Amino acid sequence: MNYIPDVTGYRLESGLHILKEYNYEIIVTETFGKKNVKSDEARIVRQTIYKDNKLQLIIAYF
């Protein structure tokens, strides 16, 4: 398996930019904090690698 950088904590745009060269299908899933409000800043809170070159990023808005 190839090394994939951990982008947990990164802004979504920055994390996607870093991961684009690794040839993974990226699935982005949204989650909301206690306020359940969608703000302008999405950050990656979890990164999971699955079989078949799939990478899930769970994002939250702060």
Short mmCIF file of N, CA, C and O in Angstrom, two decimals:
data_model
loop_
_atom_site.label_atom_id
_atom_site.label_comp_id
_atom_site.label_asym_id
_atom_site.label_seq_id
_atom_site.Cartn_x
_atom_site.Cartn_y
_atom_site.Cartn_z
N MET A 1 0.85 -1.18 0.00
CA MET A 1 0.00 0.00 0.00
C MET A 1 0.89 1.24 0.00
O MET A 1 1.89 1.30 0.71
N ASN A 2 0.52 2.22 -0.76
CA ASN A 2 1.27 3.46 -0.84
C ASN A 2 1.03 4.31 0.39
O ASN A 2 -0.01 4.23 1.04
N TYR A 3 2.00 5.15 0.69
CA TYR A 3 1.86 6.09 1.79
C TYR A 3 0.86 7.18 1.38
O TYR A 3 0.97 7.77 0.31
N ILE A 4 -0.09 7.44 2.22
CA ILE A 4 -1.06 8.52 2.02
C ILE A 4 -0.90 9.47 3.20
O ILE A 4 -1.00 9.05 4.35
N PRO A 5 -0.67 10.76 2.95
CA PRO A 5 -0.52 11.70 4.06
C PRO A 5 -1.82 11.86 4.85
O PRO A 5 -2.91 11.79 4.28
N ASP A 6 -1.67 12.04 6.14
CA ASP A 6 -2.83 12.27 7.01
C ASP A 6 -3.18 13.75 6.96
O ASP A 6 -2.38 14.59 7.36
N VAL A 7 -4.35 14.06 6.46
CA VAL A 7 -4.76 15.46 6.33
C VAL A 7 -5.83 15.84 7.37
O VAL A 7 -6.51 16.85 7.21
N THR A 8 -5.95 15.05 8.41
CA THR A 8 -6.88 15.36 9.49
C THR A 8 -6.53 16.71 10.10
O THR A 8 -5.37 16.98 10.41
N GLY A 9 -7.52 17.57 10.24
CA GLY A 9 -7.31 18.91 10.78
C GLY A 9 -7.11 19.97 9.71
O GLY A 9 -7.21 21.16 9.99
N TYR A 10 -6.86 19.56 8.48
CA TYR A 10 -6.67 20.51 7.39
C TYR A 10 -8.01 21.08 6.93
O TYR A 10 -9.05 20.43 7.08
N ARG A 11 -7.97 22.26 6.34
CA ARG A 11 -9.15 22.77 5.65
C ARG A 11 -9.42 21.85 4.47
O ARG A 11 -8.49 21.28 3.89
N LEU A 12 -10.68 21.69 4.11
CA LEU A 12 -11.07 20.76 3.06
C LEU A 12 -10.32 21.02 1.76
O LEU A 12 -9.78 20.10 1.16
N GLU A 13 -10.26 22.26 1.34
CA GLU A 13 -9.60 22.59 0.07
C GLU A 13 -8.13 22.19 0.09
O GLU A 13 -7.61 21.65 -0.89
N SER A 14 -7.45 22.45 1.19
CA SER A 14 -6.02 22.11 1.30
C SER A 14 -5.82 20.61 1.29
O SER A 14 -4.92 20.09 0.63
N GLY A 15 -6.66 19.89 2.03
CA GLY A 15 -6.55 18.44 2.07
C GLY A 15 -6.78 17.80 0.71
O GLY A 15 -6.05 16.90 0.29
N LEU A 16 -7.80 18.28 -0.01
CA LEU A 16 -8.07 17.76 -1.35
C LEU A 16 -6.92 18.05 -2.30
O LEU A 16 -6.56 17.21 -3.12
N HIS A 17 -6.32 19.21 -2.18
CA HIS A 17 -5.19 19.59 -3.02
C HIS A 17 -4.00 18.64 -2.78
O HIS A 17 -3.36 18.19 -3.73
N ILE A 18 -3.74 18.31 -1.53
CA ILE A 18 -2.63 17.41 -1.20
C ILE A 18 -2.91 15.99 -1.70
O ILE A 18 -2.02 15.31 -2.22
N LEU A 19 -4.14 15.54 -1.58
CA LEU A 19 -4.48 14.15 -1.91
C LEU A 19 -4.73 13.89 -3.39
O LEU A 19 -4.75 12.73 -3.80
N LYS A 20 -4.88 14.92 -4.20
CA LYS A 20 -5.27 14.71 -5.59
C LYS A 20 -4.25 13.91 -6.40
O LYS A 20 -4.61 13.22 -7.33
N GLU A 21 -3.00 13.91 -6.02
CA GLU A 21 -1.97 13.20 -6.78
C GLU A 21 -1.87 11.72 -6.44
O GLU A 21 -1.11 11.00 -7.06
N TYR A 22 -2.66 11.24 -5.49
CA TYR A 22 -2.53 9.86 -5.03
C TYR A 22 -3.48 8.87 -5.69
O TYR A 22 -3.51 7.71 -5.35
N ASN A 23 -4.27 9.31 -6.65
CA ASN A 23 -5.12 8.42 -7.45
C ASN A 23 -6.14 7.64 -6.63
O ASN A 23 -6.40 6.48 -6.92
N TYR A 24 -6.70 8.24 -5.63
CA TYR A 24 -7.75 7.61 -4.83
C TYR A 24 -9.08 8.26 -5.17
O TYR A 24 -9.14 9.45 -5.46
N GLU A 25 -10.14 7.47 -5.11
CA GLU A 25 -11.48 8.03 -5.21
C GLU A 25 -11.78 8.62 -3.84
O GLU A 25 -11.75 7.91 -2.83
N ILE A 26 -12.07 9.89 -3.78
CA ILE A 26 -12.28 10.57 -2.50
C ILE A 26 -13.76 10.79 -2.28
O ILE A 26 -14.46 11.37 -3.11
N ILE A 27 -14.24 10.28 -1.15
CA ILE A 27 -15.64 10.43 -0.75
C ILE A 27 -15.67 11.41 0.41
O ILE A 27 -15.04 11.17 1.43
N VAL A 28 -16.40 12.50 0.25
CA VAL A 28 -16.50 13.51 1.31
C VAL A 28 -17.86 13.40 1.98
O VAL A 28 -18.90 13.43 1.31
N THR A 29 -17.84 13.24 3.30
CA THR A 29 -19.06 13.12 4.09
C THR A 29 -19.10 14.26 5.10
O THR A 29 -18.12 14.50 5.79
N GLU A 30 -20.22 14.95 5.16
CA GLU A 30 -20.37 16.09 6.09
C GLU A 30 -20.93 15.63 7.42
O GLU A 30 -21.76 14.73 7.48
N THR A 31 -20.47 16.27 8.47
CA THR A 31 -21.06 16.11 9.78
C THR A 31 -21.15 17.50 10.40
O THR A 31 -20.47 18.42 9.95
N PHE A 32 -22.01 17.66 11.36
CA PHE A 32 -22.20 18.96 11.97
C PHE A 32 -21.89 18.90 13.45
O PHE A 32 -22.05 17.87 14.09
N GLY A 33 -21.45 20.02 13.99
CA GLY A 33 -21.13 20.12 15.41
C GLY A 33 -22.40 20.31 16.24
O GLY A 33 -23.52 20.13 15.76
N LYS A 34 -22.20 20.70 17.46
CA LYS A 34 -23.32 20.85 18.39
C LYS A 34 -24.33 21.90 17.92
O LYS A 34 -25.52 21.78 18.17
N LYS A 35 -23.85 22.93 17.25
CA LYS A 35 -24.74 24.01 16.81
C LYS A 35 -25.53 23.63 15.57
O LYS A 35 -26.49 24.29 15.22
N ASN A 36 -25.10 22.57 14.87
CA ASN A 36 -25.76 22.11 13.65
C ASN A 36 -25.89 23.23 12.61
O ASN A 36 -26.91 23.38 11.96
N VAL A 37 -24.84 24.03 12.52
CA VAL A 37 -24.82 25.16 11.60
C VAL A 37 -23.70 24.96 10.59
O VAL A 37 -22.59 24.60 10.95
N LYS A 38 -24.00 25.21 9.33
CA LYS A 38 -23.01 25.09 8.27
C LYS A 38 -22.35 26.45 8.08
O LYS A 38 -22.99 27.40 7.63
N SER A 39 -21.08 26.56 8.44
CA SER A 39 -20.36 27.82 8.28
C SER A 39 -19.48 27.74 7.03
O SER A 39 -19.55 26.79 6.28
N ASP A 40 -18.62 28.73 6.86
CA ASP A 40 -17.78 28.79 5.68
C ASP A 40 -16.54 27.91 5.75
O ASP A 40 -15.96 27.59 4.73
N GLU A 41 -16.12 27.52 6.95
CA GLU A 41 -14.87 26.79 7.07
C GLU A 41 -15.10 25.32 7.37
O GLU A 41 -15.51 24.95 8.47
N ALA A 42 -14.82 24.46 6.38
CA ALA A 42 -14.93 23.02 6.56
C ALA A 42 -13.53 22.46 6.82
O ALA A 42 -12.59 22.76 6.09
N ARG A 43 -13.42 21.64 7.86
CA ARG A 43 -12.15 20.99 8.18
C ARG A 43 -12.35 19.48 8.20
O ARG A 43 -13.43 18.97 8.52
N ILE A 44 -11.29 18.78 7.87
CA ILE A 44 -11.31 17.32 7.86
C ILE A 44 -11.14 16.83 9.29
O ILE A 44 -10.16 17.17 9.94
N VAL A 45 -12.09 16.04 9.77
CA VAL A 45 -12.02 15.53 11.15
C VAL A 45 -11.69 14.04 11.21
O VAL A 45 -11.30 13.55 12.26
N ARG A 46 -11.82 13.34 10.10
CA ARG A 46 -11.46 11.92 10.06
C ARG A 46 -11.11 11.53 8.63
O ARG A 46 -11.74 11.99 7.68
N GLN A 47 -10.14 10.65 8.52
CA GLN A 47 -9.71 10.15 7.21
C GLN A 47 -9.64 8.63 7.31
O GLN A 47 -8.99 8.09 8.20
N THR A 48 -10.32 7.94 6.39
CA THR A 48 -10.34 6.48 6.40
C THR A 48 -10.03 5.97 5.00
O THR A 48 -10.63 6.43 4.03
N ILE A 49 -9.11 5.01 4.92
CA ILE A 49 -8.75 4.40 3.64
C ILE A 49 -9.45 3.05 3.54
O ILE A 49 -9.38 2.23 4.46
N TYR A 50 -10.14 2.83 2.42
CA TYR A 50 -10.84 1.57 2.17
C TYR A 50 -10.17 0.85 1.01
O TYR A 50 -9.32 1.42 0.31
N LYS A 51 -10.57 -0.39 0.79
CA LYS A 51 -10.06 -1.16 -0.34
C LYS A 51 -10.51 -0.49 -1.64
O LYS A 51 -11.37 0.37 -1.64
N ASP A 52 -9.94 -0.94 -2.73
CA ASP A 52 -10.31 -0.45 -4.06
C ASP A 52 -10.02 1.03 -4.25
O ASP A 52 -10.77 1.73 -4.93
N ASN A 53 -8.93 1.52 -3.62
CA ASN A 53 -8.50 2.91 -3.79
C ASN A 53 -9.58 3.93 -3.44
O ASN A 53 -9.77 4.91 -4.14
N LYS A 54 -10.28 3.71 -2.36
CA LYS A 54 -11.28 4.67 -1.88
C LYS A 54 -10.80 5.28 -0.57
O LYS A 54 -10.27 4.59 0.29
N LEU A 55 -10.98 6.56 -0.47
CA LEU A 55 -10.56 7.31 0.70
C LEU A 55 -11.73 8.19 1.15
O LEU A 55 -12.26 8.96 0.35
N GLN A 56 -12.17 8.03 2.39
CA GLN A 56 -13.28 8.82 2.90
C GLN A 56 -12.74 9.93 3.80
O GLN A 56 -11.91 9.67 4.67
N LEU A 57 -13.21 11.12 3.55
CA LEU A 57 -12.92 12.27 4.41
C LEU A 57 -14.21 12.71 5.07
O LEU A 57 -15.19 13.00 4.38
N ILE A 58 -14.23 12.74 6.39
CA ILE A 58 -15.38 13.26 7.10
C ILE A 58 -15.03 14.68 7.50
O ILE A 58 -13.98 14.93 8.08
N ILE A 59 -15.91 15.62 7.12
CA ILE A 59 -15.64 17.02 7.37
C ILE A 59 -16.68 17.59 8.34
O ILE A 59 -17.81 17.11 8.41
N ALA A 60 -16.25 18.60 9.08
CA ALA A 60 -17.15 19.33 9.98
C ALA A 60 -16.95 20.80 9.74
O ALA A 60 -15.88 21.24 9.29
N TYR A 61 -17.95 21.58 10.02
CA TYR A 61 -17.91 23.02 9.83
C TYR A 61 -17.65 23.71 11.16
O TYR A 61 -18.27 23.37 12.17
N PHE A 62 -16.74 24.67 11.14
CA PHE A 62 -16.38 25.41 12.35
C PHE A 62 -16.57 26.90 12.14
O PHE A 62 -16.51 27.39 11.07
#
